Coordinates of C-alpha atoms in Angstrom, one line a residue:
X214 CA 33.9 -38.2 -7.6
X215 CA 31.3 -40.6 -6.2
X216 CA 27.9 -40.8 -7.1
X217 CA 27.3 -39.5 -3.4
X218 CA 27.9 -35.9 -4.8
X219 CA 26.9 -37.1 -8.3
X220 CA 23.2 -37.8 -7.4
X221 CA 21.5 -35.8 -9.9
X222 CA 23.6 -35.4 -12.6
X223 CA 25.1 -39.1 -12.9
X224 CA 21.4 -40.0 -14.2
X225 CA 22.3 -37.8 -17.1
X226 CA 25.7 -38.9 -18.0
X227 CA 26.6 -42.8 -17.1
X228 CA 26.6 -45.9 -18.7
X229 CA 26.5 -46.7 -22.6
X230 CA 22.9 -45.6 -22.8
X231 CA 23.6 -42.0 -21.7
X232 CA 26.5 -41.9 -24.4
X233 CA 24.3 -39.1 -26.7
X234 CA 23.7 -37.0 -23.1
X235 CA 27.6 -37.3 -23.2
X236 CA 27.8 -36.2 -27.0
X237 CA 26.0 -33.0 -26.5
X238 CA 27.8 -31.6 -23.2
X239 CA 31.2 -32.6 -25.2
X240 CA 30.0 -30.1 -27.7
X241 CA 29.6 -27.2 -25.0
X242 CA 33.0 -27.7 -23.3
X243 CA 32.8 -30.9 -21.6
X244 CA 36.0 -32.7 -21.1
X245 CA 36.5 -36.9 -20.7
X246 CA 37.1 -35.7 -16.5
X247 CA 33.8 -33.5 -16.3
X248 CA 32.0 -36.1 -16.4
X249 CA 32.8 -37.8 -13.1
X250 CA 32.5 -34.3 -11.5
X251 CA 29.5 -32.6 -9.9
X252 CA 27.4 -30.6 -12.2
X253 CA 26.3 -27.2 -11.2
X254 CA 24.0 -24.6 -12.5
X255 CA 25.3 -21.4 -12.7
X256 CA 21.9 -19.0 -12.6
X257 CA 22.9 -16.0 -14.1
X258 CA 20.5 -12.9 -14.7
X259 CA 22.3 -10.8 -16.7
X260 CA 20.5 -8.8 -19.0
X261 CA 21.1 -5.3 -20.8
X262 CA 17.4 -4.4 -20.1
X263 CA 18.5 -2.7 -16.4
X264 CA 21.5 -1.4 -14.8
X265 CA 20.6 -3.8 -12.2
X266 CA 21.9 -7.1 -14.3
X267 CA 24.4 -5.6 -16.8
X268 CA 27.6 -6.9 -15.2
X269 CA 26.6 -10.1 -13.7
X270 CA 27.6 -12.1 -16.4
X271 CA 31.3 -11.3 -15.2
X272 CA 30.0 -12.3 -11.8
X273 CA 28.8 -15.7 -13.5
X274 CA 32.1 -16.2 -14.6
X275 CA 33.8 -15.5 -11.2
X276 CA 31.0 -17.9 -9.6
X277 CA 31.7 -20.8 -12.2
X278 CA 35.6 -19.8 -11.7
X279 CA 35.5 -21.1 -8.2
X280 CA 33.2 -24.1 -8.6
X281 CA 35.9 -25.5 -11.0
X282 CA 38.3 -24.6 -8.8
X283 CA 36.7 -26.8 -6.1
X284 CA 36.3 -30.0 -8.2
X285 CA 33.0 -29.3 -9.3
X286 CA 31.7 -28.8 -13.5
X287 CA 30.1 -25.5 -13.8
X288 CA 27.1 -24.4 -16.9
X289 CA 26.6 -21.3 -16.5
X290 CA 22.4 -20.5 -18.1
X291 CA 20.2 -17.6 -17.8
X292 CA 16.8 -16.2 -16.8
X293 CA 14.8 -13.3 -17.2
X294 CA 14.4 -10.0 -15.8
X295 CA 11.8 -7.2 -15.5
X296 CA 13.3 -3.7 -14.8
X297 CA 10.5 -2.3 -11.7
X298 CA 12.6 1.1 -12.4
X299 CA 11.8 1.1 -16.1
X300 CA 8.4 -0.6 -16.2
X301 CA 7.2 1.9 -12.8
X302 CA 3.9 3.6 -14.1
X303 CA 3.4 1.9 -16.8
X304 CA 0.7 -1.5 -17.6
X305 CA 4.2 -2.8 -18.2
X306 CA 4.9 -2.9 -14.5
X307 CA 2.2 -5.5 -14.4
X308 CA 4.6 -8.0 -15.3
X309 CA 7.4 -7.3 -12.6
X310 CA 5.7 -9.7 -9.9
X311 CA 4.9 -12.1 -12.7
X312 CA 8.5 -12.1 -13.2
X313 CA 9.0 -13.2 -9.4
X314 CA 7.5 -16.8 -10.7
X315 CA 8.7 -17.0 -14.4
X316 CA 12.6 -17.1 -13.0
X317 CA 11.7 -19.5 -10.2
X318 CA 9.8 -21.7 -12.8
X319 CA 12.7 -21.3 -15.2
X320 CA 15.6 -22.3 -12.5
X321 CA 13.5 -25.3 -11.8
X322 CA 13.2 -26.0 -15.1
X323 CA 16.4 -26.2 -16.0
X324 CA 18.1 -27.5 -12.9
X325 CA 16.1 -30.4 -12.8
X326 CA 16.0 -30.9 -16.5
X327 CA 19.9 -30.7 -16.6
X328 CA 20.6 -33.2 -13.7
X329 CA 22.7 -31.0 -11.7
X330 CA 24.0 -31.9 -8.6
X331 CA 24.1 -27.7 -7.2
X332 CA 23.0 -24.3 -7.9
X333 CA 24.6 -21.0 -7.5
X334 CA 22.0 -18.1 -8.6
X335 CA 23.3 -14.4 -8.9
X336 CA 20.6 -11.8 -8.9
X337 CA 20.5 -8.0 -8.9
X338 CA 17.6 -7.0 -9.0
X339 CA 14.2 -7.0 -7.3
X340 CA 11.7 -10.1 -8.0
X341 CA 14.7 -12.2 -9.5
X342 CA 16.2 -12.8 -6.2
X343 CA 13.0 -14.1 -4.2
X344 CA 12.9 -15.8 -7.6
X345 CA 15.9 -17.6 -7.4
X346 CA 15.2 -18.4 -3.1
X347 CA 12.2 -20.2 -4.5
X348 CA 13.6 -22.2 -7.1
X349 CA 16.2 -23.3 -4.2
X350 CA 13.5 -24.2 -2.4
X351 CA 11.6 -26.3 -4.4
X352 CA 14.5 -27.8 -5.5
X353 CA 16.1 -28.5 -2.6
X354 CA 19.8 -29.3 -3.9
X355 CA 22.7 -27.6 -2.7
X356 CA 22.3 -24.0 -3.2
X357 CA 23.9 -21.1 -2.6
X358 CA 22.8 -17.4 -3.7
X359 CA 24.7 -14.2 -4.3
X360 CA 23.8 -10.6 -4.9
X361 CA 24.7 -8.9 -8.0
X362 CA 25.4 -5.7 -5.2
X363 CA 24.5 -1.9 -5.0
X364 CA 25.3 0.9 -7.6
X365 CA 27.6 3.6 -6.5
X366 CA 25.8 6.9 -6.1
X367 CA 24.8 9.3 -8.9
X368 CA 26.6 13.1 -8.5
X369 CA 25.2 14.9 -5.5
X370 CA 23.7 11.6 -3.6
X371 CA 21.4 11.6 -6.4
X372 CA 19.9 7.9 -7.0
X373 CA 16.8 6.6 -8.9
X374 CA 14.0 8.2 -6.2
X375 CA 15.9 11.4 -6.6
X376 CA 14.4 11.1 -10.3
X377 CA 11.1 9.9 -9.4
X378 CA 10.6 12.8 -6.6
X379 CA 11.9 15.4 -9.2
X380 CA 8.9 14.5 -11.6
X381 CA 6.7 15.7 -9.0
X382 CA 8.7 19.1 -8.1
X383 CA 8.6 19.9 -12.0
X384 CA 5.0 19.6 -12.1
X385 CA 4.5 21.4 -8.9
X386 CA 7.0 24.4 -10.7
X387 CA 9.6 23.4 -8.2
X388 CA 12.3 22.8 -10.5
X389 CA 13.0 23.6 -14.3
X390 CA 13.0 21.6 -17.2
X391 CA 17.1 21.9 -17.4
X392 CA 17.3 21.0 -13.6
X393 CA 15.1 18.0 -14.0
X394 CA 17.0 16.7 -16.8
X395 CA 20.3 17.6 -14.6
X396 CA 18.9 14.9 -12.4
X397 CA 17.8 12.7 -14.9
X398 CA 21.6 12.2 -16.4
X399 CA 23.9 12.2 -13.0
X400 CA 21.5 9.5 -11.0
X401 CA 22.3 6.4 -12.7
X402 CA 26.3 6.1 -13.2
X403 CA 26.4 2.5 -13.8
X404 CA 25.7 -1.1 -12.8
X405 CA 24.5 -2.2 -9.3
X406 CA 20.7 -2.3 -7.5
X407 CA 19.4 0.8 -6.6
X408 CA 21.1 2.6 -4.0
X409 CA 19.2 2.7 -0.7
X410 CA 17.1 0.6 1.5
X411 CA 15.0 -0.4 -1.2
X412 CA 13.5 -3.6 -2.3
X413 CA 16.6 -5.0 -3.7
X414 CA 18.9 -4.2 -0.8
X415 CA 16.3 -5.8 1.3
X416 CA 15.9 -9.0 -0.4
X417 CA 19.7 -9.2 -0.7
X418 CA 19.9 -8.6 3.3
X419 CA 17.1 -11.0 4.3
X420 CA 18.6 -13.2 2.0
X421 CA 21.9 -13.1 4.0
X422 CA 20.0 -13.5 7.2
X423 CA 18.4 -16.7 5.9
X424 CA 21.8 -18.3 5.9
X425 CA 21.6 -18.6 1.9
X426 CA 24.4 -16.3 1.0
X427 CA 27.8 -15.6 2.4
X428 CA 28.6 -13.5 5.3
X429 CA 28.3 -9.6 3.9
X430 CA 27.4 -10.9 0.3
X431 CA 25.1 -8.2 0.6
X432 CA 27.2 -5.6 1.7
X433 CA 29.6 -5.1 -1.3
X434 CA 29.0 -2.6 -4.6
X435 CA 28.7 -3.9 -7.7
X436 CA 31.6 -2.4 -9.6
X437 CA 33.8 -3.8 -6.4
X438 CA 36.6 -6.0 -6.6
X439 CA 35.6 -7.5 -3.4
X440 CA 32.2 -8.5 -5.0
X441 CA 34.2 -10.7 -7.6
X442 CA 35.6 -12.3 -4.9
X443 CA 32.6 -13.0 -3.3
X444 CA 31.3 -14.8 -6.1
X445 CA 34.7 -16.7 -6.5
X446 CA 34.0 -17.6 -2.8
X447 CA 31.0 -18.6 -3.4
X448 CA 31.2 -20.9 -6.1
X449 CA 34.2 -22.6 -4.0
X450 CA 31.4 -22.8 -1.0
X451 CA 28.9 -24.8 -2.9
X452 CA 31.4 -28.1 -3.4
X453 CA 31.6 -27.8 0.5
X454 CA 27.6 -28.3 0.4
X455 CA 27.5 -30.6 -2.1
X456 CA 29.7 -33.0 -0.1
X457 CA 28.0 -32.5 2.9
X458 CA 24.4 -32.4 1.5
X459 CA 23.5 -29.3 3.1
X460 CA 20.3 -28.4 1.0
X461 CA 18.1 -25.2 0.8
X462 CA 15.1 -26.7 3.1
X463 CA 17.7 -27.5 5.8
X464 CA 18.6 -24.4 6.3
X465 CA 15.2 -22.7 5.4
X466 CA 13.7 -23.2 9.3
X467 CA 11.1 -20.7 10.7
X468 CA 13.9 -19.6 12.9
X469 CA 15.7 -18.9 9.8
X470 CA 12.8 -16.9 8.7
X471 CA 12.8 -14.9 11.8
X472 CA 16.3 -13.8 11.8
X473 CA 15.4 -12.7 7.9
X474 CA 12.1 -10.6 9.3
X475 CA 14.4 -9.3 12.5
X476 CA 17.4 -7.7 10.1
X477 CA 14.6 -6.9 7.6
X478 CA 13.1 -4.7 10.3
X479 CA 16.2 -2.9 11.4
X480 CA 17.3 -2.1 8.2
X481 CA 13.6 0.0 7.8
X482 CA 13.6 -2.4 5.0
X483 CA 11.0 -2.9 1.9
X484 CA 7.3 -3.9 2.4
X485 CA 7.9 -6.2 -1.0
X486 CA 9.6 -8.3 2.2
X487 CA 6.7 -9.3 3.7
X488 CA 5.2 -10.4 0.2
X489 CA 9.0 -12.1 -0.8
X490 CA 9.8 -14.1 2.4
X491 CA 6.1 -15.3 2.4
X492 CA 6.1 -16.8 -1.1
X493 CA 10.1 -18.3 -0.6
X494 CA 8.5 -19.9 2.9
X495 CA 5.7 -21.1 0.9
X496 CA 8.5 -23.1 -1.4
X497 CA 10.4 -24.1 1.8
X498 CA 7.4 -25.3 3.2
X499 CA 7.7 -23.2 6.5
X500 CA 4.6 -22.1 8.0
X501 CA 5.1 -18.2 7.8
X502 CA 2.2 -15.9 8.1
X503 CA 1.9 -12.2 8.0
X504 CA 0.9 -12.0 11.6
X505 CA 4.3 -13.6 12.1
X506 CA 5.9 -10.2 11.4
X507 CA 3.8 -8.2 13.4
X508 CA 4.6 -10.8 16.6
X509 CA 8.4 -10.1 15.8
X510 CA 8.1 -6.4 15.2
X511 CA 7.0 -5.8 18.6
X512 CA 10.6 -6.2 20.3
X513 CA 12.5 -5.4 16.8
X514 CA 13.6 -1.6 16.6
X515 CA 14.6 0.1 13.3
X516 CA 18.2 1.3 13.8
X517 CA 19.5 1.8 10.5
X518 CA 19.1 5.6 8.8
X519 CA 19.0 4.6 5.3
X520 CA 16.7 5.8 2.5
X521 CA 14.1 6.3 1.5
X522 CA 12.8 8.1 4.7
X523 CA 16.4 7.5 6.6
X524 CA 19.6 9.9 4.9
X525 CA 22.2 7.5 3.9
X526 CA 22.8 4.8 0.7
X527 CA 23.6 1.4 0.7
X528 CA 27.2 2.2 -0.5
X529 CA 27.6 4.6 3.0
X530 CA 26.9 1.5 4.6
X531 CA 29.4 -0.8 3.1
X532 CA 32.0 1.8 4.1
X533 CA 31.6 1.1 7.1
X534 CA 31.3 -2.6 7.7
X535 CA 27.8 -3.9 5.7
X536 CA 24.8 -5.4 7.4
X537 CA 26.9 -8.3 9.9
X538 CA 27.8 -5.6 12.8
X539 CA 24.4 -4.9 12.8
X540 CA 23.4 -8.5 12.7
X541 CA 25.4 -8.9 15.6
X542 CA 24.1 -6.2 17.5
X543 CA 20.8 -7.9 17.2
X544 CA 22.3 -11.2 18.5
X545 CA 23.9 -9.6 21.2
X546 CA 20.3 -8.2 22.2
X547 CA 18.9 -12.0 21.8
X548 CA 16.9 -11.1 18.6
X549 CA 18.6 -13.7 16.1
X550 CA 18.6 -17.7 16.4
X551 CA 22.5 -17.8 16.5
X552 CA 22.5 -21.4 16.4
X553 CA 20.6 -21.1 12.3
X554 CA 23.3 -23.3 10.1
X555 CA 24.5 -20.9 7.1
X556 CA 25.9 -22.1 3.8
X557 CA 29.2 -21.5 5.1
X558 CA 28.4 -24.8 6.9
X559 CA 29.2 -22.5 10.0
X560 CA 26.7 -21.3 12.6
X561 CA 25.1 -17.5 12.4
X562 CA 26.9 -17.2 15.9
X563 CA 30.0 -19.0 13.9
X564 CA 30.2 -16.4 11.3
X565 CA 29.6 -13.2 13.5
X566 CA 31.9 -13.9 16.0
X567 CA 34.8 -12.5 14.4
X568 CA 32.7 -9.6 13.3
X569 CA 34.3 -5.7 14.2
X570 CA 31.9 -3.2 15.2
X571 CA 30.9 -0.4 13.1
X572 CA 33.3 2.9 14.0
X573 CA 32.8 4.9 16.8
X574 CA 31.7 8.2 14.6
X575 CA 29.2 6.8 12.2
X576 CA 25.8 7.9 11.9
X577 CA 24.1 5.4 9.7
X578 CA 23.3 2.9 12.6
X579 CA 21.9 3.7 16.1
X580 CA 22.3 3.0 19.5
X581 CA 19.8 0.2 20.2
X582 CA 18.7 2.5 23.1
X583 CA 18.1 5.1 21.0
X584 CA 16.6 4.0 17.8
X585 CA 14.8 5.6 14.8
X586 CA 11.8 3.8 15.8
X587 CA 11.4 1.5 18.9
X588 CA 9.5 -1.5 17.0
X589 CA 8.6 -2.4 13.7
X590 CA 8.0 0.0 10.5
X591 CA 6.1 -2.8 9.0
X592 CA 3.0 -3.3 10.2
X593 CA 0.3 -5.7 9.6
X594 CA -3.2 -4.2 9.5
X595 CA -6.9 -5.1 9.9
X596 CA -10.1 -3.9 9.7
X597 CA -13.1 -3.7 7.7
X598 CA -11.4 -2.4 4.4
X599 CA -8.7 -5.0 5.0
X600 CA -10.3 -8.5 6.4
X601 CA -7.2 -10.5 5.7
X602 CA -4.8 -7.9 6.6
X603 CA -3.0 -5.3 4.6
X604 CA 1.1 -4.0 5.0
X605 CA 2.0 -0.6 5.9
X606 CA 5.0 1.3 6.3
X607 CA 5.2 3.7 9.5
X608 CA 8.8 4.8 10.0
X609 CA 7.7 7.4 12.1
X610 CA 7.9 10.6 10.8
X611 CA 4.4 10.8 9.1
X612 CA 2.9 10.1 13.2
X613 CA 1.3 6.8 13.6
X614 CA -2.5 7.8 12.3
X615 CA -3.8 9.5 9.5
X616 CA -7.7 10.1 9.0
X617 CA -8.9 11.5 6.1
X618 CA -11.4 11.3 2.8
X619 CA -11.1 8.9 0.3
X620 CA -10.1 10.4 -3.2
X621 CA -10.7 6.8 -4.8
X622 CA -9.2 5.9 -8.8
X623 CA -9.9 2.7 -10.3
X624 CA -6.0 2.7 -11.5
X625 CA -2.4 4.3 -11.3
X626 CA -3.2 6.1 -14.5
X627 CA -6.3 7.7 -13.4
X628 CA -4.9 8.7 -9.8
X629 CA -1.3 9.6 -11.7
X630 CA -3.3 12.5 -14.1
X631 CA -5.0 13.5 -10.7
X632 CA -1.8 14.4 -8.8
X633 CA 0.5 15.8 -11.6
X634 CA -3.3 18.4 -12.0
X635 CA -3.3 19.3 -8.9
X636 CA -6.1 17.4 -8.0
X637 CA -4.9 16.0 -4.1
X638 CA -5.5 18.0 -1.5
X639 CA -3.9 18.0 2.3
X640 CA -6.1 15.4 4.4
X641 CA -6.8 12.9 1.2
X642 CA -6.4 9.7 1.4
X643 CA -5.6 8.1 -2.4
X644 CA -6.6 4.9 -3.1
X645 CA -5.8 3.0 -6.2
X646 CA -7.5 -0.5 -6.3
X647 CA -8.0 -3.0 -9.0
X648 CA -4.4 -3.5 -9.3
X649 CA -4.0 -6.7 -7.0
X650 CA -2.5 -10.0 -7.8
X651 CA -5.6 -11.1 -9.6
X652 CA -7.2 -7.7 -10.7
X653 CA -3.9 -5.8 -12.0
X654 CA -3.1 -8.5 -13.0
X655 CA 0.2 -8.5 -11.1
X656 CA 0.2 -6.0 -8.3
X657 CA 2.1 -2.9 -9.8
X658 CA 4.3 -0.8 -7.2
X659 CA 2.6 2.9 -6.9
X660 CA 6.4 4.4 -6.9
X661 CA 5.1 6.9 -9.8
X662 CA 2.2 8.4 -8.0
X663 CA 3.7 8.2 -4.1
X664 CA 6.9 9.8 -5.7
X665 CA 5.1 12.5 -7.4
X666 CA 2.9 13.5 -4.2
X667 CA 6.3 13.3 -2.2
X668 CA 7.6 16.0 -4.7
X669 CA 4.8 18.2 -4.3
X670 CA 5.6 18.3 -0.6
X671 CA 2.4 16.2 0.7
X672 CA 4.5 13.4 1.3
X673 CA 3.4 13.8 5.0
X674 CA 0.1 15.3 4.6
X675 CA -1.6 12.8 2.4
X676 CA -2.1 8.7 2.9
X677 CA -2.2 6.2 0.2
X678 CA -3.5 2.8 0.4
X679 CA -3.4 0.3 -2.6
X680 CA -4.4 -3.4 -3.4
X681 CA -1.4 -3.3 -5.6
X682 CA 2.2 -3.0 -4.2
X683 CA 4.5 0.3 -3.3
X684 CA 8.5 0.3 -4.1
X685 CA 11.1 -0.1 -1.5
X686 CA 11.5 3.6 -2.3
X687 CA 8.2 4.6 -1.5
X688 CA 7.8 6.3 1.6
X689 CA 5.1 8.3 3.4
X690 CA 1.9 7.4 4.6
X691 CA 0.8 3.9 2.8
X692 CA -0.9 0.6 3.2
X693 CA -0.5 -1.7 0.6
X694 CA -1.3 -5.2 -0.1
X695 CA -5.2 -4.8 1.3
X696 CA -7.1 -8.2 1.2
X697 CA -9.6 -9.4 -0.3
X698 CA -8.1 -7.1 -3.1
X699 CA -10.8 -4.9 -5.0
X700 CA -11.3 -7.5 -8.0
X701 CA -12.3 -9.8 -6.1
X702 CA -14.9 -7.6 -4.3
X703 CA -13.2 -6.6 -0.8
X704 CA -14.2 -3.6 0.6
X705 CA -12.0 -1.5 -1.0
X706 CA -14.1 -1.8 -4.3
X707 CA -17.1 -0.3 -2.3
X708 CA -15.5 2.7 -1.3
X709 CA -16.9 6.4 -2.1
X710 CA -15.2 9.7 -3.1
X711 CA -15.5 11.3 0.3
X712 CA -16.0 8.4 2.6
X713 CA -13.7 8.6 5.8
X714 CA -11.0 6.2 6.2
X715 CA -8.9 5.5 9.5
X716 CA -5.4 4.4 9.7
X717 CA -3.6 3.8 12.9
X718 CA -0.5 1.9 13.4
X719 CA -0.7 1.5 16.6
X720 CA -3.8 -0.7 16.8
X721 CA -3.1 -1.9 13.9
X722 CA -5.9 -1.2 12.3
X723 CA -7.2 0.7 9.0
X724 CA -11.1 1.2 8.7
X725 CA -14.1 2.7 6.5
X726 CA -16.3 4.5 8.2
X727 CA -19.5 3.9 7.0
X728 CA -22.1 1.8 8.3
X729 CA -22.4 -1.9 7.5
X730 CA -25.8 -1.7 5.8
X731 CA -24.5 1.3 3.1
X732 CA -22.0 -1.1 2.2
X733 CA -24.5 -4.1 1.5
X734 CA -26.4 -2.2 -0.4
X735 CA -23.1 -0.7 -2.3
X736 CA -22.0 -4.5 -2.5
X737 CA -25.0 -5.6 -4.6
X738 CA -24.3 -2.7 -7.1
X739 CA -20.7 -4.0 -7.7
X740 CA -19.7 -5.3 -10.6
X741 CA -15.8 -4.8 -11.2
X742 CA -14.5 -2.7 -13.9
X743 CA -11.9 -4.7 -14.9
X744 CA -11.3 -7.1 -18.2
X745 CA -9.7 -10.2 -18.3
X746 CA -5.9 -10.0 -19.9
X747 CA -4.1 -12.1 -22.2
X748 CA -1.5 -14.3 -22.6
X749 CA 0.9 -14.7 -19.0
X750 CA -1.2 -12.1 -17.6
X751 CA -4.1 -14.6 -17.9
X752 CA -2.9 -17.2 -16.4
X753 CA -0.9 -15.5 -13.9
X754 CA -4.7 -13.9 -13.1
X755 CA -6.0 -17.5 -12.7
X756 CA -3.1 -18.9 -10.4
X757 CA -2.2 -16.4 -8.2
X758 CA -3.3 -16.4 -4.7
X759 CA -3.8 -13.3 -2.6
X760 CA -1.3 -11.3 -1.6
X761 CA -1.8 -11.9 2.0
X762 CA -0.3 -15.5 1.8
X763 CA 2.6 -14.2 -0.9
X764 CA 0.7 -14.1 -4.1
X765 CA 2.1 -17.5 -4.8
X766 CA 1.1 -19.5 -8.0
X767 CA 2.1 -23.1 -6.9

């Protein structure tokens, strides 16, 4: 091969001086002809900690399979994960989003340290994926990514929120101690992401919608045969980029990021997007903003019925075609940039043109006429407890306002013992604050506490808003994400037990209601509650930047 496809990893093994480089690699499989090939990394995040990662490491050797097939030498290395699932309502969770930059920190690391020439990253789970996106994008070599795919569902539709709800029915008396633990063992069958529209079958979609990952890569279960093959493909697709020097940045436009935002939105995807796609644009160096998804989910409807507040899995939608018939309904109705270049070196337009439509008798996806919702779920919010904006999700169901007294806890734990007692009331409005980027540190997801007020049946009688984060699983009445976060002394530190809050997402628009001079006077009394952490908590605490912009640390 020439050093036109050899640009990286050349530096690393030619000429006499680089004979001890050579010495090593011989050591780890290397033969005499790998070393006038390209190198690529093979990014693998398989782990044993979550159900999430445990089989990717086959999928790594499918990937690396068809890079060698295609001339290239593959290395297949790993990186870290953080199980949200596991960690949820715990201070563990605290180091999920720190997670987000330790893999894209790690895949820099090593790519650039190794010299090689590609990358092929294979995640499953939540933050690794916008973990690997930004590691492409600082990178910038030829990259391609590829999802790790959904579980299969647990016995009776049951999946992971299934579990989380349950906790809340048994404390409520709803459900037994043998039924909970009937739950508990049937929801969980094996490997793959969690089941429905959740964080990690959002990121994989948007993902796909960038143009970093092969046509339905994010349509397939994990246990599939057709998911192997997808990772065969794709390690045969990254030689194709390598040669023609089709890098992440090229591909990563703000139209690019707009197709992302439009599927996102029709999916009734994750508000962890907003946070994801912000921080990966960041990387790319794309100006993206948060008001960028509130100009697009004005003409973007939500059409897909999946969970958590739609009826269907993940796995119902691959039966009956994936993500790229809906993807082309949208570009029949002029919502996607068809002309966005894909790592199939093809067009969006390219790759959906052969695309069937879903069957004539599913129910997952609606008429665009007729849609759950005829604009965005996600919406951006202002207003005096949220100065630089906050991220709610509305799908509909819960009405589009909510006003109510404030039932304020200084943490999950406190406002966790508070709901399982019996403590929230109809017409509350929870707020847990200190746990933003800075003041959490690392902006837990409220899954635990939203879950548990959803099993007491006040999912739609009682709002939540948070500085911290709430899982793609979360669903009801919530605004996460408020800025300046509580640590940092935005208004949300300054709120009172029985102060009235407003929320309306049709203006946008989330207020305290008390007058500007109590909250002076409240202001100079504040002092925050929290102390400072240790270790990568510390200086993840010091770095981060405010969840607004993507809670980026670079």
């Amino acid at each position: 091969m020439s050093k036109k496809t050899r640009k990286y990893s050349s530096k690393i093994v030619d000429g006499v001086e680089q004979a001890p480089s050579r010495a090593m690699l011989r050591a780890v499989g290397f033969e005499e002809e790998d070393f006038l090939k390209p190198q690529v990394g093979i990014a693998s995040t398989w782990s044993m900690v979550t159900p999430c990662n445990m089989h990717i490491n086959k999928l790594a050797d499918a990937a690396a399979e068809g890079a060698n097939s295609s001339g290239c030498k593959s290395v297949i290395f790993n990186t870290i994960s953080v199980s949200d699932g596991i960690s949820m309502g715990t201070k563990g969770m605290r180091y999920s989003l720190v997670s987000r930059e330790v893999i894209a920190d790690s895949i820099e690391t090593v790519v650039a340290g190794q010299g090689f020439d590609g990358l092929l990253a294979i995640g499953g789970c939540d933050k690794n994926m916008p973990g690997c996106l930004m590691a492409m994008a600082r990178l910038d070599r030829p990259s391609i990514f590829v999802y790790g795919g959904s579980i299969q569902p647990g016995k009776d539709r049951t999946d992971i929120i299934s579990v989380f709800e349950a906790v809340g029915a048994h404390s409520e008396g709803k459900i037994s101690d043998i039924e909970l633990l009937d739950i508990e063992s049937k929801a969980i069958p094996g490997p793959g992401a969690c089941g429905g529209m959740y964080t990690a079958n959002t990121m994989a979609s948007a993902i796909e919608a960038l143009g970093i990952s092969l046509p339905n890569s994010s349509a397939k279960e994990a246990v599939s045969s057709s998911k192997k093959e997808d990772c065969i493909e794709a390690g045969k697709a990254l030689m194709n980029l390598i040669k023609k020097d089709l890098t992440p940045r090229k591909l990563l436009t703000k139209e690019a990021f707009e197709n992302a935002i439009t599927v996102v939105i029709a999916l009734g995807g994750s508000t962890n997007a907003v946070l994801h796609l912000l921080a990966i644009a960041h990387e790319a160096k794309v100006d993206l903003t948060i008001d960028d998804f509130t100009r697009i989910g004005k003409k973007v409807p939500v059409l897909a019925d999946l969970k958590p507040s739609g009826n269907y899995l993940m796995s119902e939608l691959i039966e009956i075609g994936g993500i790229t018939p809906l993807m082309r309904i949208l570009l029949n109705e002029g919502l996607l940039h068809g002309d966005a270049l894909t790592v199939s070196g093809r067009t969006l337009e390219e790759n959906l043109n052969s695309v069937k439509e879903y069957p004539q008798d599913q129910k997952i996806i609606k008429e665009f006429n007729s849609p759950i919702r005829k604009d965005s779920h996600l919406r951006i919010l202002y207003g005096n407890l949220a100065p630089e904006g906050a991220v709610a999700k509305i799908s509909g169901k819960e009405g589009s306002s909510f006003r109510g007294k404030a039932k304020p806890f200084d943490s999950e734990e406190k406002a966790m013992k508070a709901i399982m007692e019996g403590n929230i009331k109809a017409g509350d409005i929870v707020i847990i604050r200190y746990e933003g980027p800075k003041g959490g540190p690392g902006m837990r997801e409220m899954l635990s506490p939203t879950s548990a007020i959803t099993g007491k049946g006040l999912g739609d009688k009682v709002a939540f808003l948070t500085d911290g984060r709430f899982s793609g699983g979360t669903h009801g009445f919530v605004v996460g994400h408020i800025s300046p976060e509580a640590h940092l002394g935005g208004p949300l530190a300054l709120v009172e037990e029985g102060d009235k809050i407003r929320i309306d997402a049709d203006s946008n628009e989330v207020n305290l209601e008390v007058d500007k001079k109590t909250l002076e006077a409240r202001k100079k009394k504040w002092k925050s509650p929290k102390e400072e952490s240790e270790g990568v908590l510390r200086k993840y605490s010091r770095m981060v930047g405010s969840a607004s912009s993507g809670a980026v640390t670079t």
